[in-house]
mmCIF file of C-alpha atoms in Angstrom:
data_model
loop_
_atom_site.group_PDB
_atom_site.id
_atom_site.type_symbol
_atom_site.label_atom_id
_atom_site.label_comp_id
_atom_site.label_asym_id
_atom_site.label_seq_id
_atom_site.Cartn_x
_atom_site.Cartn_y
_atom_site.Cartn_z
ATOM 1 C CA THR T 1 100.304 -30.274 -137.459
ATOM 2 C CA ASP T 2 99.256 -26.462 -137.997
ATOM 3 C CA ARG T 3 101.769 -23.905 -138.002
ATOM 4 C CA SER T 4 99.663 -21.047 -137.459
ATOM 5 C CA PHE T 5 97.457 -19.556 -134.604
ATOM 6 C CA ARG T 6 94.417 -18.052 -134.523
ATOM 7 C CA TRP T 7 92.651 -16.860 -131.474
ATOM 8 C CA THR T 8 89.165 -14.643 -131.583
ATOM 9 C CA GLY T 9 87.672 -13.612 -128.209
ATOM 10 C CA HIS T 10 86.093 -10.432 -126.586
ATOM 11 C CA ILE T 11 88.214 -8.261 -123.903
ATOM 12 C CA ALA T 12 85.338 -5.496 -122.445
ATOM 13 C CA SER T 13 85.894 -1.874 -123.162
ATOM 14 C CA GLY T 14 89.036 -0.062 -121.307
ATOM 15 C CA HIS T 15 90.824 -3.785 -121.250
ATOM 16 C CA TRP T 16 94.624 -4.281 -122.323
ATOM 17 C CA LEU T 17 95.324 -6.997 -124.947
ATOM 18 C CA ASN T 18 99.364 -8.502 -124.644
ATOM 19 C CA VAL T 19 101.178 -9.826 -126.862
ATOM 20 C CA ARG T 20 104.738 -11.065 -126.242
ATOM 21 C CA ASN T 21 107.375 -12.346 -129.100
ATOM 22 C CA LEU T 22 110.863 -13.404 -129.013
ATOM 23 C CA ASN T 23 112.012 -13.123 -132.935
ATOM 24 C CA GLY T 24 109.517 -11.816 -134.937
ATOM 25 C CA ALA T 25 107.089 -8.443 -135.976
ATOM 26 C CA VAL T 26 103.458 -7.874 -134.613
ATOM 27 C CA ARG T 27 101.421 -5.531 -136.286
ATOM 28 C CA VAL T 28 97.877 -4.101 -135.362
ATOM 29 C CA GLU T 29 95.450 -3.037 -137.447
ATOM 30 C CA ARG T 30 91.705 -2.012 -136.204
ATOM 31 C CA SER T 31 89.216 -5.224 -135.968
ATOM 32 C CA THR T 32 85.669 -3.754 -137.618
ATOM 33 C CA SER T 33 83.948 -7.049 -135.566
ATOM 34 C CA GLY T 34 83.956 -5.555 -132.069
ATOM 35 C CA ASP T 35 86.560 -8.585 -131.562
ATOM 36 C CA VAL T 36 89.420 -9.419 -130.499
ATOM 37 C CA GLU T 37 91.205 -11.102 -133.831
ATOM 38 C CA VAL T 38 95.051 -12.528 -133.265
ATOM 39 C CA THR T 39 96.896 -15.156 -135.932
ATOM 40 C CA ALA T 40 100.533 -15.894 -136.222
ATOM 41 C CA GLU T 41 102.524 -18.015 -139.270
ATOM 42 C CA LYS T 42 105.819 -19.325 -138.700
ATOM 43 C CA SER T 43 109.127 -19.322 -140.840
ATOM 44 C CA TRP T 44 111.704 -21.057 -139.738
ATOM 45 C CA ARG T 45 114.914 -22.233 -141.829
ATOM 46 C CA ARG T 46 116.451 -24.496 -140.031
ATOM 47 C CA GLY T 47 114.396 -24.570 -136.694
ATOM 48 C CA ASN T 48 111.099 -26.475 -135.661
ATOM 49 C CA PRO T 49 108.214 -24.383 -135.966
ATOM 50 C CA ASP T 50 106.665 -27.253 -133.487
ATOM 51 C CA ASP T 51 108.913 -26.132 -130.935
ATOM 52 C CA VAL T 52 107.325 -23.097 -130.957
ATOM 53 C CA ARG T 53 103.755 -22.657 -128.799
ATOM 54 C CA ILE T 54 101.886 -20.066 -128.406
ATOM 55 C CA GLU T 55 99.991 -19.794 -125.141
ATOM 56 C CA VAL T 56 97.075 -17.587 -124.534
ATOM 57 C CA SER T 57 96.217 -16.664 -120.599
ATOM 58 C CA HIS T 58 93.170 -13.759 -118.947
ATOM 59 C CA ILE T 59 95.447 -12.125 -115.922
ATOM 60 C CA GLY T 60 94.574 -8.736 -114.259
ATOM 61 C CA SER T 61 91.545 -7.213 -112.166
ATOM 62 C CA GLY T 62 88.730 -10.433 -112.966
ATOM 63 C CA ASP T 63 90.812 -11.576 -115.508
ATOM 64 C CA GLN T 64 89.817 -9.459 -118.366
ATOM 65 C CA ASP T 65 93.015 -8.538 -119.914
ATOM 66 C CA VAL T 66 93.865 -11.132 -122.739
ATOM 67 C CA LEU T 67 98.148 -12.212 -122.575
ATOM 68 C CA ILE T 68 99.363 -14.270 -125.567
ATOM 69 C CA CYS T 69 102.656 -15.004 -125.608
ATOM 70 C CA ALA T 70 105.040 -17.157 -128.112
ATOM 71 C CA ILE T 71 107.402 -19.179 -126.213
ATOM 72 C CA TRP T 72 110.034 -20.732 -127.907
ATOM 73 C CA ASN T 73 111.496 -23.010 -124.370
ATOM 74 C CA GLU T 74 109.879 -25.859 -122.874
ATOM 75 C CA ASN T 75 111.804 -23.049 -119.387
ATOM 76 C CA THR T 76 110.429 -20.299 -119.827
ATOM 77 C CA THR T 77 106.932 -18.576 -118.961
ATOM 78 C CA CYS T 78 105.405 -15.577 -120.085
ATOM 79 C CA ASP T 79 103.238 -12.835 -118.007
ATOM 80 C CA GLN T 80 102.450 -9.444 -118.356
ATOM 81 C CA ASP T 81 106.467 -7.853 -116.658
ATOM 82 C CA GLY T 82 107.884 -10.634 -120.208
ATOM 83 C CA TYR T 83 109.666 -14.003 -120.625
ATOM 84 C CA HIS T 84 111.559 -15.554 -117.565
ATOM 85 C CA SER T 85 113.715 -18.879 -118.050
ATOM 86 C CA HIS T 86 113.712 -21.494 -115.001
ATOM 87 C CA GLY T 87 117.035 -23.344 -115.918
ATOM 88 C CA ASP T 88 118.754 -24.118 -118.920
ATOM 89 C CA ARG T 89 118.405 -22.586 -122.286
ATOM 90 C CA ASN T 90 118.919 -26.098 -124.375
ATOM 91 C CA ASN T 91 116.733 -24.538 -128.155
ATOM 92 C CA ARG T 92 119.872 -21.717 -128.923
ATOM 93 C CA GLU T 93 119.481 -23.592 -132.464
ATOM 94 C CA ASN T 94 115.975 -22.825 -132.845
ATOM 95 C CA ASP T 95 115.698 -20.648 -135.575
ATOM 96 C CA VAL T 96 111.032 -19.832 -135.166
ATOM 97 C CA ALA T 97 109.963 -16.620 -136.072
ATOM 98 C CA VAL T 98 106.834 -15.022 -135.091
ATOM 99 C CA ALA T 99 104.924 -12.876 -137.183
ATOM 100 C CA PHE T 100 101.665 -11.640 -135.434
ATOM 101 C CA THR T 101 98.438 -9.775 -136.982
ATOM 102 C CA VAL T 102 96.782 -8.453 -134.475
ATOM 103 C CA ARG T 103 92.796 -6.527 -135.287
ATOM 104 C CA ILE T 104 91.746 -4.777 -131.929
ATOM 105 C CA PRO T 105 88.998 -3.020 -131.601
ATOM 106 C CA SER T 106 89.406 1.224 -131.256
ATOM 107 C CA ASP T 107 88.610 0.505 -126.992
ATOM 108 C CA VAL T 108 91.222 -2.232 -126.407
ATOM 109 C CA LYS T 109 94.452 -0.675 -124.513
ATOM 110 C CA LEU T 110 97.688 -1.989 -126.586
ATOM 111 C CA ASP T 111 100.941 -3.558 -124.914
ATOM 112 C CA ALA T 112 103.274 -5.385 -127.468
ATOM 113 C CA SER T 113 106.702 -6.719 -126.979
ATOM 114 C CA THR T 114 109.328 -8.362 -129.022
ATOM 115 C CA VAL T 115 113.016 -8.933 -129.419
ATOM 116 C CA ASN T 116 113.462 -8.532 -132.849
ATOM 117 C CA GLY T 117 111.115 -7.705 -135.024
ATOM 118 C CA ALA T 118 109.717 -4.575 -135.810
ATOM 119 C CA LEU T 119 106.177 -3.243 -134.266
ATOM 120 C CA ASP T 120 103.741 -1.767 -136.798
ATOM 121 C CA ILE T 121 100.411 -0.405 -134.952
ATOM 122 C CA ALA T 122 98.381 1.435 -137.259
ATOM 123 C CA GLY T 123 95.273 0.241 -135.874
ATOM 124 C CA ALA T 124 94.641 1.247 -132.902
ATOM 125 C CA GLY T 125 92.448 4.078 -130.795
ATOM 126 C CA SER T 126 93.417 3.858 -127.217
ATOM 127 C CA GLU T 127 96.128 2.915 -124.945
ATOM 128 C CA VAL T 128 99.489 1.823 -126.533
ATOM 129 C CA GLU T 129 102.866 0.442 -124.989
ATOM 130 C CA ALA T 130 105.223 -0.477 -128.065
ATOM 131 C CA HIS T 131 108.688 -2.268 -126.607
ATOM 132 C CA THR T 132 110.992 -3.896 -129.179
ATOM 133 C CA VAL T 133 114.866 -4.350 -129.016
ATOM 134 C CA ASN T 134 115.871 -4.953 -132.738
ATOM 135 C CA GLY T 135 113.534 -3.487 -134.816
ATOM 136 C CA ARG T 136 111.645 -0.081 -135.582
ATOM 137 C CA ILE T 137 108.482 1.259 -134.164
ATOM 138 C CA THR T 138 105.568 2.556 -135.947
ATOM 139 C CA ALA T 139 102.335 3.024 -133.859
ATOM 140 C CA THR T 140 99.409 5.148 -134.634
ATOM 141 C CA SER T 141 96.252 6.059 -132.050
ATOM 142 C CA THR T 142 93.453 7.741 -132.977
ATOM 143 C CA GLY T 143 92.927 7.777 -128.851
ATOM 144 C CA GLY T 144 96.059 6.948 -127.124
ATOM 145 C CA PRO T 145 98.902 7.886 -125.134
ATOM 146 C CA VAL T 146 101.768 6.132 -126.662
ATOM 147 C CA ARG T 147 104.683 4.752 -124.765
ATOM 148 C CA ALA T 148 107.904 4.032 -126.744
ATOM 149 C CA SER T 149 110.690 1.795 -126.848
ATOM 150 C CA THR T 150 113.826 0.444 -128.651
ATOM 151 C CA THR T 151 117.462 -0.273 -128.606
ATOM 152 C CA ASN T 152 117.826 -0.634 -132.158
ATOM 153 C CA GLY T 153 115.265 1.367 -134.434
ATOM 154 C CA ASP T 154 113.431 4.153 -135.948
ATOM 155 C CA ILE T 155 110.491 5.625 -133.011
ATOM 156 C CA ASP T 156 107.266 7.197 -135.440
ATOM 157 C CA VAL T 157 104.580 7.648 -132.681
ATOM 158 C CA ARG T 158 101.272 9.239 -133.728
ATOM 159 C CA MET T 159 98.193 10.139 -131.497
ATOM 160 C CA GLY T 160 95.438 11.701 -131.054
ATOM 161 C CA ASP T 161 95.152 12.079 -126.716
ATOM 162 C CA THR T 162 98.358 12.106 -124.409
ATOM 163 C CA GLY T 163 96.729 11.393 -121.215
ATOM 164 C CA ASP T 164 97.686 13.094 -117.626
ATOM 165 C CA ARG T 165 100.985 10.886 -117.563
ATOM 166 C CA ASP T 166 104.346 11.312 -119.135
ATOM 167 C CA LEU T 167 105.224 9.881 -121.905
ATOM 168 C CA THR T 168 108.545 8.759 -122.633
ATOM 169 C CA PHE T 169 110.281 7.856 -125.657
ATOM 170 C CA ARG T 170 113.681 5.701 -126.468
ATOM 171 C CA THR T 171 116.389 4.317 -128.887
ATOM 172 C CA VAL T 172 120.095 4.115 -128.558
ATOM 173 C CA ASN T 173 120.200 3.516 -131.773
ATOM 174 C CA GLY T 174 117.746 5.313 -133.908
ATOM 175 C CA SER T 175 115.693 8.194 -134.468
ATOM 176 C CA ILE T 176 112.218 9.358 -132.825
ATOM 177 C CA THR T 177 109.123 10.902 -134.753
ATOM 178 C CA VAL T 178 106.244 12.612 -131.999
ATOM 179 C CA THR T 179 102.602 13.599 -133.798
ATOM 180 C CA VAL T 180 101.204 14.832 -131.269
ATOM 181 C CA PRO T 181 97.646 16.649 -131.248
ATOM 182 C CA GLU T 182 97.010 20.412 -132.306
ATOM 183 C CA GLY T 183 97.343 22.796 -129.016
ATOM 184 C CA ILE T 184 99.229 20.387 -126.300
ATOM 185 C CA ASN T 185 100.456 22.699 -123.323
ATOM 186 C CA ALA T 186 104.114 19.772 -122.412
ATOM 187 C CA ASP T 187 107.109 20.023 -121.336
ATOM 188 C CA VAL T 188 110.270 19.191 -123.393
ATOM 189 C CA ASP T 189 113.039 17.043 -122.513
ATOM 190 C CA MET T 190 115.597 15.741 -125.103
ATOM 191 C CA ARG T 191 118.274 13.835 -125.110
#
């Protein structure tokens, strides 16, 4: 069985790529081909990598957005809001980790999340949503805006444009560093 995953496709300018992971990191780089390129490698000690499947679906208006999910359990579904379990969670022994590498054109928006793993987003040029529970987030977009949240980890965000909506950055155990364009006129609320 092939334990790696590869998907290449075109996403129209201004549309979203959504990447969902439960156990493992997501790394994002700039695409030089004009297409979105996603690879994933599985690693494990005692679990069965064949039990983890990666699904690709087209969502959103006119099916122009793309959703890629790593799924560990046959009773689990995934959509742009995250994971949903239906019935018994019988795969607690599966320690398979999936490491995603994403290459994205500068005009495609990105929504990346994982539960146990870091998000390292270096190649974005548009809007970014980045969420994890246990891991750090490093997110740089030459465009923007960028929003990020984690529970256990640091957040380091840099963006070239803050957009026109509120931006939120949250962590419980960690520090937050946000670099915004020079001359920004904003109200800041920190807790």
